[in-house]
């Protein structure tokens, strides 16, 4: 199986590039943000809990996220692999992902770090908020999400370097150019 972690700050292009990877490699996609937004839309108990965190730009507790991830992963049948988009976001999540995959005889193949400067992230997210109406894409919440990314999520780069899975991708440029670099990194 080809199991990819697509990594990067909010607005780095993970969702867009994931769609292309899914199309080219025929693997399944797990976006934990999309899972949570669907729960909110359906007004489930999980959605109600998640909304409080998302609106504040904070992360949902690890234990909850890890359970969600495992159940989505196990729902895929005859999968050729999975792209993890927006997960892991903390060291405990990365460790839990490793254990979960190992229990299923799997491993992460590669971690792609989409690197985009912070001013560009701000510009992209504000634009996305205006176009999509995503509630957490407003200036105040974006700033909080970037702090959370820098403090809680960014340390995962070192984690995956230690695992020998880390690949840096320059996240500025054309979508086609970035995708070509991604394909090279996947190999
Ligand atoms: P995203 O669409 O990936 O930017 O996620 C939107 C929001 O959902 C984040 O700001 C978090 O509040 C929450 N979220 C998504 N994925 C995770 C995760 N792996 N761990 C904790 N919170 C998450």
XYZ file of N, CA and C and ligand atoms in Angstrom:
584
model
N 0.843 -1.210 0.000
C 0.000 0.000 0.000
C 0.871 1.251 0.000
N 0.336 2.298 -0.651
C 1.033 3.584 -0.685
C 0.340 4.496 0.330
N 0.972 4.670 1.472
C 0.363 5.494 2.522
C 1.150 6.792 2.667
N 0.461 7.909 2.365
C 1.121 9.209 2.311
C 0.561 10.123 3.388
N 1.446 10.804 4.094
C 1.009 11.917 4.946
C 1.273 13.191 4.169
N 0.214 13.961 3.895
C 0.422 15.274 3.278
C 0.335 16.302 4.389
N 1.408 17.060 4.493
C 1.634 17.879 5.679
C 1.817 19.336 5.251
N 1.527 20.247 6.174
C 1.733 21.666 5.888
C 0.771 22.500 6.706
N 1.033 23.793 6.766
C 0.195 24.710 7.530
C -1.182 24.834 6.869
N -2.164 25.389 7.602
C -3.442 25.681 6.960
C -3.192 26.571 5.743
N -3.811 26.243 4.612
C -3.641 27.061 3.410
C -2.439 26.683 2.566
N -1.752 25.607 2.919
C -0.547 25.247 2.165
C -0.873 24.474 0.878
N -2.146 24.092 0.721
C -2.542 23.406 -0.522
C -2.683 21.899 -0.375
N -2.804 21.418 0.859
C -2.908 19.969 1.095
C -4.127 19.365 0.396
N -5.269 20.043 0.540
C -6.513 19.505 -0.027
C -6.446 19.426 -1.544
N -5.992 20.516 -2.165
C -5.907 20.587 -3.629
C -4.974 19.514 -4.171
N -3.788 19.407 -3.572
C -2.814 18.428 -4.076
C -3.270 17.000 -3.767
N -3.977 16.818 -2.647
C -4.491 15.472 -2.311
C -5.409 14.966 -3.410
N -6.270 15.866 -3.915
C -7.213 15.448 -4.965
C -6.460 14.909 -6.175
N -5.369 15.577 -6.521
C -4.590 15.138 -7.693
C -3.891 13.809 -7.422
N -3.388 13.664 -6.212
C -2.694 12.417 -5.846
C -3.681 11.246 -5.906
N -4.885 11.477 -5.373
C -5.924 10.443 -5.371
C -6.231 10.009 -6.805
N -6.344 11.000 -7.679
C -6.672 10.715 -9.081
C -5.552 9.920 -9.754
N -4.308 10.323 -9.520
C -3.190 9.661 -10.208
C -2.880 8.280 -9.643
N -2.906 8.148 -8.322
C -2.437 6.891 -7.708
C -3.570 5.948 -7.298
N -4.813 6.434 -7.386
C -5.962 5.580 -7.071
C -6.034 5.146 -5.618
N -5.581 6.030 -4.729
C -5.639 5.693 -3.303
C -6.813 6.422 -2.637
N -7.121 6.035 -1.408
C -8.202 6.686 -0.658
C -7.694 7.941 0.048
N -8.613 8.829 0.346
C -8.270 10.122 0.959
C -8.980 10.241 2.304
N -8.223 10.546 3.357
C -8.852 10.900 4.643
C -8.465 12.328 4.961
N -9.447 13.240 4.931
C -9.227 14.598 5.411
C -9.989 14.716 6.725
N -9.261 14.809 7.831
C -9.951 14.857 9.125
C -10.786 16.137 9.242
N -10.315 17.238 8.627
C -11.102 18.482 8.636
C -12.441 18.273 7.926
N -12.421 17.593 6.766
C -13.672 17.323 6.030
C -14.598 16.417 6.848
N -14.015 15.416 7.514
C -14.828 14.506 8.345
C -15.541 15.321 9.428
N -14.793 16.212 10.071
C -15.376 17.006 11.167
C -16.434 17.979 10.645
N -16.146 18.616 9.489
C -17.142 19.554 8.927
C -18.437 18.830 8.544
N -18.328 17.576 8.076
C -19.537 16.798 7.746
C -20.328 16.491 9.020
N -19.617 16.189 10.094
C -20.290 15.905 11.375
C -21.024 17.166 11.877
N -20.381 18.328 11.691
C -21.008 19.585 12.124
C -22.270 19.836 11.302
N -22.157 19.614 10.004
C -23.290 19.842 9.106
C -24.472 18.952 9.497
N -24.162 17.701 9.888
C -25.220 16.761 10.263
C -25.646 16.901 11.717
N -25.035 17.883 12.397
C -25.412 18.195 13.779
C -25.336 16.986 14.719
N -24.307 16.160 14.549
C -24.119 15.000 15.422
C -23.463 15.448 16.732
N -23.426 14.534 17.696
C -22.770 14.848 18.977
C -21.304 15.199 18.736
N -20.643 14.383 17.893
C -19.237 14.651 17.571
C -19.100 16.029 16.926
N -20.028 16.351 16.023
C -20.000 17.650 15.354
C -20.124 18.794 16.340
N -21.011 18.631 17.321
C -21.200 19.700 18.321
C -19.928 19.907 19.128
N -19.283 18.794 19.503
C -18.028 18.898 20.260
C -16.959 19.562 19.395
N -16.847 19.096 18.147
C -15.782 19.586 17.262
C -15.931 21.078 16.980
N -17.169 21.530 16.819
C -17.398 22.936 16.434
C -16.758 23.910 17.425
N -16.881 23.597 18.704
C -16.311 24.470 19.732
C -14.810 24.668 19.537
N -14.117 23.605 19.225
C -12.664 23.683 19.017
C -12.337 24.392 17.702
N -13.026 23.994 16.639
C -12.702 24.529 15.306
C -12.917 26.047 15.274
N -14.032 26.496 15.858
C -14.328 27.941 15.844
C -13.282 28.736 16.616
N -12.622 28.084 17.561
C -11.578 28.758 18.339
C -10.189 28.579 17.718
N -10.119 27.860 16.613
C -8.829 27.620 15.968
C -7.973 26.620 16.727
N -8.608 25.853 17.621
C -7.861 24.887 18.440
C -8.014 23.476 17.872
N -7.147 22.572 18.314
C -7.232 21.185 17.871
C -8.232 20.399 18.708
N -8.893 19.464 18.055
C -9.761 18.508 18.746
C -8.844 17.554 19.527
N -9.273 17.106 20.738
C -8.390 16.240 21.540
C -7.916 14.987 20.775
N -6.666 14.624 21.035
C -6.033 13.516 20.315
C -6.841 12.224 20.379
N -7.339 11.873 21.584
C -7.986 10.564 21.744
C -9.178 10.455 20.788
N -9.931 11.547 20.690
C -11.104 11.570 19.814
C -10.675 11.426 18.351
N -9.654 12.194 17.963
C -9.203 12.183 16.565
C -8.664 10.812 16.164
N -7.957 10.172 17.078
C -7.335 8.875 16.775
C -8.426 7.819 16.527
N -9.493 7.857 17.333
C -10.612 6.912 17.130
C -11.287 7.155 15.788
N -11.495 8.435 15.467
C -12.152 8.772 14.192
C -11.310 8.249 13.039
N -10.017 8.504 13.130
C -9.119 8.122 12.042
C -9.149 6.618 11.800
N -9.065 5.847 12.892
C -9.035 4.385 12.751
C -10.340 3.895 12.125
N -11.472 4.491 12.514
C -12.725 3.978 11.962
C -12.865 4.335 10.481
N -12.405 5.514 10.067
C -12.463 5.837 8.627
C -11.510 4.910 7.854
N -10.303 4.727 8.392
C -9.312 3.870 7.725
C -9.880 2.456 7.509
N -10.527 1.928 8.549
C -11.036 0.552 8.469
C -12.270 0.433 7.569
N -12.855 1.570 7.199
C -14.031 1.508 6.320
C -13.627 1.299 4.853
N -12.344 1.477 4.529
C -11.909 1.289 3.132
C -11.718 -0.195 2.831
N -12.252 -0.632 1.703
C -12.132 -2.037 1.287
C -11.121 -2.133 0.140
N -10.291 -3.150 0.148
C -9.326 -3.394 -0.939
C -8.585 -2.124 -1.342
N -8.119 -1.386 -0.360
C -7.496 -0.098 -0.643
C -6.081 -0.273 -1.182
N -5.716 0.601 -2.124
C -4.339 0.598 -2.645
C -3.438 1.456 -1.777
N -4.047 2.181 -0.868
C -3.283 3.076 0.000
C -4.157 4.239 0.422
N -3.612 5.060 1.282
C -4.389 6.166 1.842
C -3.527 7.426 1.881
N -4.157 8.564 1.579
C -3.480 9.827 1.830
C -4.113 10.473 3.054
N -3.280 10.739 4.045
C -3.720 11.346 5.297
C -3.519 12.853 5.181
N -4.627 13.590 5.210
C -4.624 15.036 4.956
C -5.166 15.730 6.219
N -4.281 16.420 6.927
C -4.717 17.089 8.166
C -4.568 16.198 9.392
N -3.980 15.061 9.226
C -3.687 14.117 10.319
C -2.372 13.432 9.978
N -1.431 13.295 10.863
C -1.427 13.748 12.259
C -1.118 15.241 12.382
N -1.541 15.812 13.498
C -1.266 17.221 13.783
C -0.510 17.395 15.093
N -0.287 16.306 15.798
C 0.487 16.347 17.052
C 1.373 15.102 17.086
N 2.389 15.144 17.955
C 3.260 13.964 18.101
C 2.453 12.737 18.569
N 1.579 12.863 19.585
C 0.796 11.670 19.963
C -0.027 11.096 18.800
N -0.549 11.975 17.936
C -1.305 11.466 16.775
C -0.377 10.708 15.822
N 0.840 11.218 15.622
C 1.788 10.542 14.716
C 2.174 9.182 15.285
N 2.369 9.140 16.596
C 2.723 7.863 17.219
C 1.566 6.877 17.116
N 0.345 7.370 17.349
C -0.834 6.497 17.270
C -1.038 5.995 15.834
N -0.769 6.857 14.854
C -0.911 6.448 13.446
C 0.066 5.318 13.125
N 1.274 5.461 13.637
C 2.289 4.445 13.393
C 1.851 3.092 13.975
N 1.346 3.136 15.206
C 0.881 1.904 15.862
C -0.306 1.314 15.103
N -1.265 2.185 14.748
C -2.460 1.709 14.043
C -2.083 1.010 12.740
N -1.152 1.620 11.994
C -0.750 1.014 10.712
C 0.009 -0.288 10.948
N 0.867 -0.280 11.951
C 1.656 -1.487 12.245
C 0.741 -2.659 12.595
N -0.299 -2.386 13.385
C -1.256 -3.435 13.754
C -1.937 -4.031 12.522
N -1.970 -3.251 11.448
C -2.615 -3.705 10.210
C -1.571 -4.116 9.158
N -0.338 -4.285 9.610
C 0.739 -4.707 8.700
C 1.139 -3.630 7.702
N 0.923 -2.371 8.061
C 1.183 -1.249 7.144
C 2.180 -0.268 7.743
N 2.595 0.677 6.897
C 3.506 1.729 7.361
C 3.266 2.977 6.510
N 3.771 4.113 6.966
C 3.765 5.322 6.136
C 4.867 5.170 5.086
N 4.542 5.482 3.823
C 5.544 5.411 2.761
C 6.361 6.695 2.715
N 5.667 7.834 2.801
C 6.353 9.121 2.676
C 5.527 10.231 3.344
N 6.240 11.235 3.849
C 5.584 12.420 4.399
C 6.009 13.605 3.540
N 5.013 14.289 2.957
C 5.274 15.417 2.060
C 5.005 16.714 2.813
N 6.021 17.517 2.999
C 5.862 18.778 3.737
C 5.735 19.937 2.751
N 4.514 20.422 2.578
C 4.262 21.551 1.666
C 4.618 22.851 2.381
N 5.700 23.460 1.950
C 6.258 24.608 2.655
C 5.843 25.920 1.967
N 5.091 26.742 2.689
C 4.595 28.020 2.149
C 4.830 29.119 3.191
N 5.369 30.282 2.797
C 5.602 31.355 3.764
C 4.291 31.868 4.386
N 4.417 32.359 5.629
C 3.229 32.703 6.399
C 2.384 33.827 5.773
N 3.024 34.839 5.162
C 2.218 35.935 4.560
C 1.335 35.369 3.452
N 1.900 34.428 2.695
C 1.134 33.828 1.597
C -0.032 32.985 2.156
N 0.209 32.285 3.261
C -0.864 31.482 3.871
C -2.022 32.384 4.276
N -1.694 33.500 4.918
C -2.701 34.474 5.360
C -3.553 34.925 4.177
N -2.863 35.339 3.092
C -3.567 35.847 1.905
C -4.500 34.777 1.338
N -3.972 33.557 1.203
C -4.784 32.471 0.626
C -6.010 32.162 1.487
N -5.804 32.123 2.822
C -6.902 31.709 3.705
C -7.997 32.769 3.778
N -7.592 34.036 3.765
C -8.592 35.106 3.797
C -9.428 35.050 2.510
N -8.737 34.813 1.400
C -9.443 34.690 0.114
C -10.395 33.478 0.148
N -9.890 32.351 0.677
C -10.738 31.149 0.747
C -11.974 31.404 1.607
N -11.782 32.124 2.724
C -12.905 32.451 3.604
C -13.954 33.270 2.885
N -13.499 34.223 2.064
C -14.449 35.076 1.327
C -15.196 34.261 0.275
N -14.493 33.316 -0.345
C -15.122 32.556 -1.433
C -15.985 31.397 -0.928
N -15.511 30.714 0.121
C -16.211 29.494 0.550
C -17.082 29.714 1.782
N -16.832 30.801 2.486
C -17.593 31.053 3.704
C -17.199 30.128 4.843
N -16.047 29.475 4.743
C -15.605 28.597 5.840
C -15.407 29.439 7.084
N -16.117 29.053 8.157
C -16.207 29.921 9.345
C -14.847 30.179 10.003
N -13.933 29.205 9.908
C -12.645 29.402 10.593
C -11.620 30.121 9.711
N -12.004 30.482 8.473
C -11.105 31.252 7.607
C -11.371 32.756 7.770
N -11.269 33.249 8.991
C -11.319 34.692 9.226
C -10.015 35.068 9.919
N -9.631 36.336 9.817
C -8.280 36.727 10.211
C -7.912 36.309 11.636
N -8.845 36.518 12.564
C -8.541 36.226 13.972
C -8.294 34.715 14.180
N -9.170 33.890 13.606
C -9.028 32.434 13.794
C -7.827 31.892 13.004
N -7.573 32.485 11.843
C -6.407 32.041 11.053
C -5.133 32.240 11.883
N -5.026 33.402 12.530
C -3.818 33.678 13.336
C -3.659 32.623 14.427
N -4.761 32.274 15.085
C -4.690 31.249 16.147
C -4.272 29.902 15.560
N -4.822 29.565 14.388
C -4.489 28.264 13.766
C -3.009 28.210 13.388
N -2.474 29.361 12.972
C -1.047 29.360 12.613
C -0.173 29.196 13.855
N -0.605 29.777 14.984
C 0.140 29.576 16.240
C 0.088 28.095 16.625
N -1.090 27.499 16.536
C -1.246 26.067 16.854
C -0.361 25.233 15.925
N -0.350 25.594 14.647
C 0.494 24.855 13.693
C 1.968 24.949 14.095
N 2.418 26.172 14.385
C 3.845 26.361 14.693
C 4.263 25.674 15.990
N 3.351 25.622 16.967
C 3.745 25.058 18.260
C 3.481 23.551 18.337
N 2.301 23.099 17.872
C 1.929 21.698 18.096
C 2.184 20.792 16.894
N 2.083 21.354 15.686
C 2.126 20.509 14.490
C 3.500 20.488 13.832
N 4.128 21.651 13.764
C 5.426 21.743 13.090
C 6.491 20.755 13.621
N 6.503 20.428 14.933
C 7.485 19.440 15.420
C 7.417 18.076 14.723
N 6.320 17.820 14.019
C 6.210 16.540 13.304
C 7.227 16.414 12.173
N 7.746 17.552 11.717
C 8.781 17.476 10.669
C 9.970 16.680 11.194
N 10.375 16.993 12.421
C 11.514 16.275 13.022
C 11.162 14.807 13.241
N 9.920 14.560 13.666
C 9.465 13.175 13.884
C 9.652 12.360 12.605
N 9.170 12.903 11.462
C 9.246 12.135 10.216
C 10.659 12.114 9.622
N 11.466 13.148 9.939
C 12.876 13.073 9.542
C 13.512 11.887 10.256
N 13.195 11.750 11.542
C 13.724 10.637 12.340
C 13.295 9.280 11.803
N 12.116 9.242 11.196
C 11.599 7.993 10.619
C 12.168 7.739 9.216
N 12.897 8.748 8.678
C 13.426 8.630 7.312
C 12.355 8.758 6.238
N 11.239 9.445 6.552
C 10.120 9.550 5.594
C 9.912 10.962 5.069
N 10.657 11.916 5.573
C 10.383 13.333 5.303
C 10.819 13.773 3.905
N 9.937 14.472 3.181
C 10.305 15.098 1.897
C 9.811 16.542 1.897
N 10.716 17.455 1.669
C 10.343 18.864 1.593
C 9.803 19.168 0.194
N 8.666 19.872 0.129
C 8.107 20.292 -1.168
C 7.932 21.808 -1.110
N 8.493 22.502 -2.101
C 8.303 23.946 -2.181
C 6.842 24.193 -2.584
N 6.069 24.795 -1.665
C 4.621 24.939 -1.891
C 4.218 26.204 -2.617
N 5.190 26.955 -3.113
C 4.907 28.162 -3.913
C 5.159 27.842 -5.369
N 4.333 28.386 -6.251
C 4.522 28.134 -7.683
C 3.199 27.697 -8.276
N 3.260 27.113 -9.465
C 1.999 26.693 -10.095
C 1.562 25.362 -9.486
N 0.266 25.107 -9.554
C -0.254 23.839 -9.031
C 0.375 22.656 -9.759
N 0.569 22.800 -11.076
C 1.180 21.718 -11.867
C 2.629 21.482 -11.450
N 3.362 22.588 -11.231
C 4.769 22.478 -10.833
C 4.905 21.789 -9.481
N 4.035 22.175 -8.554
C 4.086 21.575 -7.217
C 3.733 20.083 -7.311
N 2.726 19.785 -8.129
C 2.312 18.383 -8.271
C 3.434 17.538 -8.884
N 4.166 18.129 -9.835
C 5.290 17.392 -10.443
C 6.338 17.068 -9.376
N 6.622 18.041 -8.487
C 7.585 17.788 -7.400
C 7.077 16.692 -6.458
N 5.780 16.710 -6.215
C 5.182 15.693 -5.334
C 5.350 14.301 -5.951
N 5.065 14.200 -7.231
C 5.174 12.890 -7.900
C 6.611 12.375 -7.848
N 7.560 13.294 -8.018
C 8.969 12.907 -7.928
C 9.279 12.379 -6.520
N 8.752 13.083 -5.503
C 9.021 12.678 -4.119
C 8.386 11.323 -3.798
N 7.215 11.074 -4.389
C 6.553 9.779 -4.146
C 7.356 8.670 -4.840
N 7.902 9.022 -6.007
C 8.826 8.097 -6.689
C 8.133 7.002 -7.455
P -8.425 21.454 8.309
O -9.571 21.392 7.377
O -7.491 20.286 8.182
O -7.693 22.775 8.268
O -9.028 21.342 9.794
C -9.930 22.312 10.298
C -9.985 22.204 11.826
O -10.425 20.891 12.204
C -8.663 22.395 12.545
O -8.354 23.767 12.762
C -8.919 21.643 13.855
O -9.735 22.393 14.722
C -9.763 20.456 13.373
N -8.901 19.293 13.025
C -8.740 18.743 11.782
N -7.880 17.721 11.817
C -7.478 17.607 13.113
C -6.567 16.754 13.797
N -5.879 15.802 13.151
N -6.407 16.954 15.130
C -7.078 17.891 15.790
N -7.926 18.752 15.221
C -8.136 18.614 13.884
